[in-house]
PDB file of C-alpha atoms and ligand atoms in Angstrom:
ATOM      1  CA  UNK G   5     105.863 128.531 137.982  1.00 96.00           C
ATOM      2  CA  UNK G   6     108.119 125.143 137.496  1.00 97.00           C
ATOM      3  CA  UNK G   7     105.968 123.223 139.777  1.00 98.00           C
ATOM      4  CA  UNK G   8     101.754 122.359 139.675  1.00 98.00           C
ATOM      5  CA  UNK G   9      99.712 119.317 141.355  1.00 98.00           C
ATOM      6  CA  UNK G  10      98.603 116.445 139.556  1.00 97.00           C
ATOM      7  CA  UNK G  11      97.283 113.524 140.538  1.00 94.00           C
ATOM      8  CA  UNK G  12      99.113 113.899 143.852  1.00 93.00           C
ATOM      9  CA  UNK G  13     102.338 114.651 142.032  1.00 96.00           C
ATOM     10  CA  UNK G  14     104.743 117.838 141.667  1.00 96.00           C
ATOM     11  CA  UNK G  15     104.998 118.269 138.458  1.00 97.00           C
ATOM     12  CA  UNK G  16     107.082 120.344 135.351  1.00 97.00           C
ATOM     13  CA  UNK G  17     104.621 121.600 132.612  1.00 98.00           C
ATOM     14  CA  UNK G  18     104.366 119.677 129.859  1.00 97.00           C
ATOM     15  CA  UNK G  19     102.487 120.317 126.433  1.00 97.00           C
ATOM     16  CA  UNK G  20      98.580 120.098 126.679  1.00 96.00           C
ATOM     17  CA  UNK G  21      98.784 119.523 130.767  1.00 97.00           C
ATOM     18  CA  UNK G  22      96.377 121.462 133.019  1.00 98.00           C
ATOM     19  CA  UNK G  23      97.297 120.798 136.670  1.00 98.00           C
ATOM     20  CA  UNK G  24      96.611 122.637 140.042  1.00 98.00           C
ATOM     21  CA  UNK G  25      98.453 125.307 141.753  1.00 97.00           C
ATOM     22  CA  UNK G  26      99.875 124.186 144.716  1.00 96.00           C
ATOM     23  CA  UNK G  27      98.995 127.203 146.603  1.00 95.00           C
ATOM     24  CA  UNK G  28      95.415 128.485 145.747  1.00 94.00           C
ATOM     25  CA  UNK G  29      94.514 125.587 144.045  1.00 93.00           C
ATOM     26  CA  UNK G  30      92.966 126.991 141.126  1.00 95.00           C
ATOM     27  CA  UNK G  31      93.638 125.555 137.932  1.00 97.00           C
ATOM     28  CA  UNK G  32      97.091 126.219 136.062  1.00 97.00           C
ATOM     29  CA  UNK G  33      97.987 125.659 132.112  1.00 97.00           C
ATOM     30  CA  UNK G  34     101.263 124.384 131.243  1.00 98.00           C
ATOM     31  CA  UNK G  35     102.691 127.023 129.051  1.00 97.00           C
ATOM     32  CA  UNK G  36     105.174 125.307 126.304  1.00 97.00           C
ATOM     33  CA  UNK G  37     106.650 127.209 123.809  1.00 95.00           C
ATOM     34  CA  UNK G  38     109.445 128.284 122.422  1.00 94.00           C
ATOM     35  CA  UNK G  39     110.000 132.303 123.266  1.00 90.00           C
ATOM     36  CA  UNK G  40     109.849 131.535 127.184  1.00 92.00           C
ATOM     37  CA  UNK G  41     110.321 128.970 129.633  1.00 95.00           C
ATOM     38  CA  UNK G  42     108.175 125.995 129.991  1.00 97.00           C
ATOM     39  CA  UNK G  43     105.964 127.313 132.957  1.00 97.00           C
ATOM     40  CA  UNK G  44     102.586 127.011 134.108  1.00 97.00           C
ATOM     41  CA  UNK G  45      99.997 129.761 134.203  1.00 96.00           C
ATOM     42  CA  UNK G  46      97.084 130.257 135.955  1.00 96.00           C
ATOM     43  CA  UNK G  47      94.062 129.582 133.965  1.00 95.00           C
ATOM     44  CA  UNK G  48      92.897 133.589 135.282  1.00 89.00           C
ATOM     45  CA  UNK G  49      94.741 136.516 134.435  1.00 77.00           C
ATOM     46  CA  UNK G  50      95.886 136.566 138.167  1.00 86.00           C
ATOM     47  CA  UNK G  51      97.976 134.834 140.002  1.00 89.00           C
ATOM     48  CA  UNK G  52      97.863 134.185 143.924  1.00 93.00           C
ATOM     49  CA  UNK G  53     100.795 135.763 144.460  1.00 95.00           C
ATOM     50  CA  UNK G  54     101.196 139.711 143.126  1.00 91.00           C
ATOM     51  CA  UNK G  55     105.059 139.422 143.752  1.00 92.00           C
ATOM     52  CA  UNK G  56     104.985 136.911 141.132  1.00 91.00           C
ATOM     53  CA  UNK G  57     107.198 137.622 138.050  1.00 88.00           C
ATOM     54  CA  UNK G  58     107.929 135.702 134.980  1.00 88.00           C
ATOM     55  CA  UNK G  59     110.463 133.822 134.427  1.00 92.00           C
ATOM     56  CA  UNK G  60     113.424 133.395 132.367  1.00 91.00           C
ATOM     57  CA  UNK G  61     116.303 130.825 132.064  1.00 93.00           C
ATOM     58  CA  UNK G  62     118.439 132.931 134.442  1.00 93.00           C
ATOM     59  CA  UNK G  63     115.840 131.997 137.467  1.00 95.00           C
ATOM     60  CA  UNK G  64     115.613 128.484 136.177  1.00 96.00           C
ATOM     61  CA  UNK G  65     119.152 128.194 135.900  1.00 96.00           C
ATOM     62  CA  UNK G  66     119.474 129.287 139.454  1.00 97.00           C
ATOM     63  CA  UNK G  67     116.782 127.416 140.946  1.00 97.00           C
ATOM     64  CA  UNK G  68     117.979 124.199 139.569  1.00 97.00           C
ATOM     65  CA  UNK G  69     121.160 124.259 141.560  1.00 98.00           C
ATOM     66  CA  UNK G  70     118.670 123.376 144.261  1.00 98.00           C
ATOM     67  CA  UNK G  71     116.638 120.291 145.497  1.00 98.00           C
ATOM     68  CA  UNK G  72     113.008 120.491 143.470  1.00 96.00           C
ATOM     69  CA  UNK G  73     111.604 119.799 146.878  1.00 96.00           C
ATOM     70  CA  UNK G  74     113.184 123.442 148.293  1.00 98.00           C
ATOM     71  CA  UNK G  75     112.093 125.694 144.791  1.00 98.00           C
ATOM     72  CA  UNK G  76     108.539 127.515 144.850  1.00 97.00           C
ATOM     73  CA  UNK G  77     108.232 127.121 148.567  1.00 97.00           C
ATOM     74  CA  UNK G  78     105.083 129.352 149.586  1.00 95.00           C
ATOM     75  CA  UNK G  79     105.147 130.922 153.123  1.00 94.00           C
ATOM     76  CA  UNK G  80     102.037 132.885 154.729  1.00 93.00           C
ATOM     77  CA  UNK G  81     102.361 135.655 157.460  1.00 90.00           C
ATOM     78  CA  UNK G  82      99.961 135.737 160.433  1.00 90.00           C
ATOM     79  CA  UNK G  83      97.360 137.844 158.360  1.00 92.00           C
ATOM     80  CA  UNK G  84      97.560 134.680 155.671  1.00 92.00           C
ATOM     81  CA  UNK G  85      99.122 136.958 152.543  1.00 93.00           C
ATOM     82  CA  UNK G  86     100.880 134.130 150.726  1.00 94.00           C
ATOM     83  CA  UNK G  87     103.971 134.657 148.480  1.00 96.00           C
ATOM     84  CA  UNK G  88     106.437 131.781 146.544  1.00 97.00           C
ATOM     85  CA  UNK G  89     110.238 131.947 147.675  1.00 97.00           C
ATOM     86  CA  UNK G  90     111.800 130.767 144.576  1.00 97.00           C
ATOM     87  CA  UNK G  91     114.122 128.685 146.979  1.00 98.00           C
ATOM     88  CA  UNK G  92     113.235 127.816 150.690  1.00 97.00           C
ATOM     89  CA  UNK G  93     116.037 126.016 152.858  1.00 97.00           C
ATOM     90  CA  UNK G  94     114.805 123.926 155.649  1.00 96.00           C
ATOM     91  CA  UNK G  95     115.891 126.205 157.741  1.00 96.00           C
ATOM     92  CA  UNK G  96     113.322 128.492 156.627  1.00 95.00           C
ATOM     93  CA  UNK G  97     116.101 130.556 154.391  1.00 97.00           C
ATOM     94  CA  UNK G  98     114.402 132.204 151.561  1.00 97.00           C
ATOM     95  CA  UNK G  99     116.539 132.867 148.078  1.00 98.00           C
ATOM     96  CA  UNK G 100     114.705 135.467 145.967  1.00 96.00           C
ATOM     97  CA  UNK G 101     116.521 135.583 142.344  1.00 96.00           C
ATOM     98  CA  UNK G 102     116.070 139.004 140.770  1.00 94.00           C
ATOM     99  CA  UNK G 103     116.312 139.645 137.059  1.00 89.00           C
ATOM    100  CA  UNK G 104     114.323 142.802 136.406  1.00 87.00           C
ATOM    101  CA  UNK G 105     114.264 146.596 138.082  1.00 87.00           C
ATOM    102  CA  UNK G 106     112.964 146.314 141.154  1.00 90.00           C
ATOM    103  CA  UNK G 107     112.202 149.431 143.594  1.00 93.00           C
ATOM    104  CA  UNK G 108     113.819 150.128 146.817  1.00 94.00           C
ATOM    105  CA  UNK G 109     110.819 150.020 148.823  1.00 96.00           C
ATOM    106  CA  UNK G 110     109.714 146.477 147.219  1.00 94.00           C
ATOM    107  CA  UNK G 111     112.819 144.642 148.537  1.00 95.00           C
ATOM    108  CA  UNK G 112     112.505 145.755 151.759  1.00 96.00           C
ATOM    109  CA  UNK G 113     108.757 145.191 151.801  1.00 95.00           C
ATOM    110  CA  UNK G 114     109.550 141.455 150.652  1.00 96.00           C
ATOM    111  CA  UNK G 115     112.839 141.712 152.854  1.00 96.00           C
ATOM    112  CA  UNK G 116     110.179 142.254 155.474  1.00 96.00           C
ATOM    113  CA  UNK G 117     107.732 139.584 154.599  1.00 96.00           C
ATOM    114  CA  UNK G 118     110.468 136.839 154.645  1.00 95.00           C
ATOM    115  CA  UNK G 119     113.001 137.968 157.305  1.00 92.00           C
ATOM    116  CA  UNK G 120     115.439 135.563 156.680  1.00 95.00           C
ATOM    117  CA  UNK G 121     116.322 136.162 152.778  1.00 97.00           C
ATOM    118  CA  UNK G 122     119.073 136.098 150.488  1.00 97.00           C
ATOM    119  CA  UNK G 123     118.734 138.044 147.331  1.00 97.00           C
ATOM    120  CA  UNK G 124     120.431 137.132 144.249  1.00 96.00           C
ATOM    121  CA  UNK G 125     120.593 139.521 141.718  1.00 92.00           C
ATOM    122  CA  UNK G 126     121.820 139.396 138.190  1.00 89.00           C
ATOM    123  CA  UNK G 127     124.210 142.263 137.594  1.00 84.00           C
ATOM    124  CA  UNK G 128     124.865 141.422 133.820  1.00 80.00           C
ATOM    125  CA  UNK G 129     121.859 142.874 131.894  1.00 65.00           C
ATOM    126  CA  UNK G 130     120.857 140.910 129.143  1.00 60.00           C
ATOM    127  CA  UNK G 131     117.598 141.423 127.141  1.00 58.00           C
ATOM    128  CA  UNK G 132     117.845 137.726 125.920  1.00 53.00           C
ATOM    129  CA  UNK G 133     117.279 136.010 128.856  1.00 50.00           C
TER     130      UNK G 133
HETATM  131 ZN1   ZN M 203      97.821 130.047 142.571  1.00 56.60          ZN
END
């Protein structure tokens, strides 16, 4: 994830930082080095949301051509299952940005979950990132 709780803040990881998750609230560990993106982790294997995915630069890349205050928006349903849209419009538009394989039945499951989505999906394969 970009984005934890500190202090009251939303914040980027930064080295030595443990912070919050915004969603379940456990604690996260900012995650700084140099083979992936700066992210933050939570502090258990799991995280609160089994869509999640790791990130590379392409996501990053893509989330940054929108307001921080719109990227890792969380949305429930009405039986409280929680997952992140990597972009949520005010409108309530999610953007899901797709590097990896993903099966047929998965995007419509999270097609489902969201309704109103837009997926982005990288075409150009690239095992650097
Ligand atoms: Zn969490």
């Amino acid at each position: 994830m970009k984005f934890a709780n500190l202090n009251g803040e939303r914040l980027e990881p930064a080295p030595k930082l443990t912070a919050k998750c915004p969603f379940c609230e456990s604690d996260v560990i900012a995650r700084c080095g140099k083979l992936r993106v700066w992210h933050w982790a939570h502090k258990s294997t799991t995280h609160c949301d089994h869509w999640w995915e790791s990130e590379k630069q392409w996501h990053r890349d893509w989330k940054n051509l929108f307001p921080n205050e719109w990227q890792e928006q969380g949305r429930r349903d009405d039986n409280g299952e929680l997952h992140i849209a990597d972009v949520l419009t005010p409108k309530g538009l999610a953007l899901e940005f797709q590097h990896s394989a993903i099966a047929r039945d998965e995007v419509e499951k999270r097609t489902a979950f969201h309704n109103d989505i837009c997926w982005i999906v990288e075409g150009a394969r690239s095992d650097t990132g």
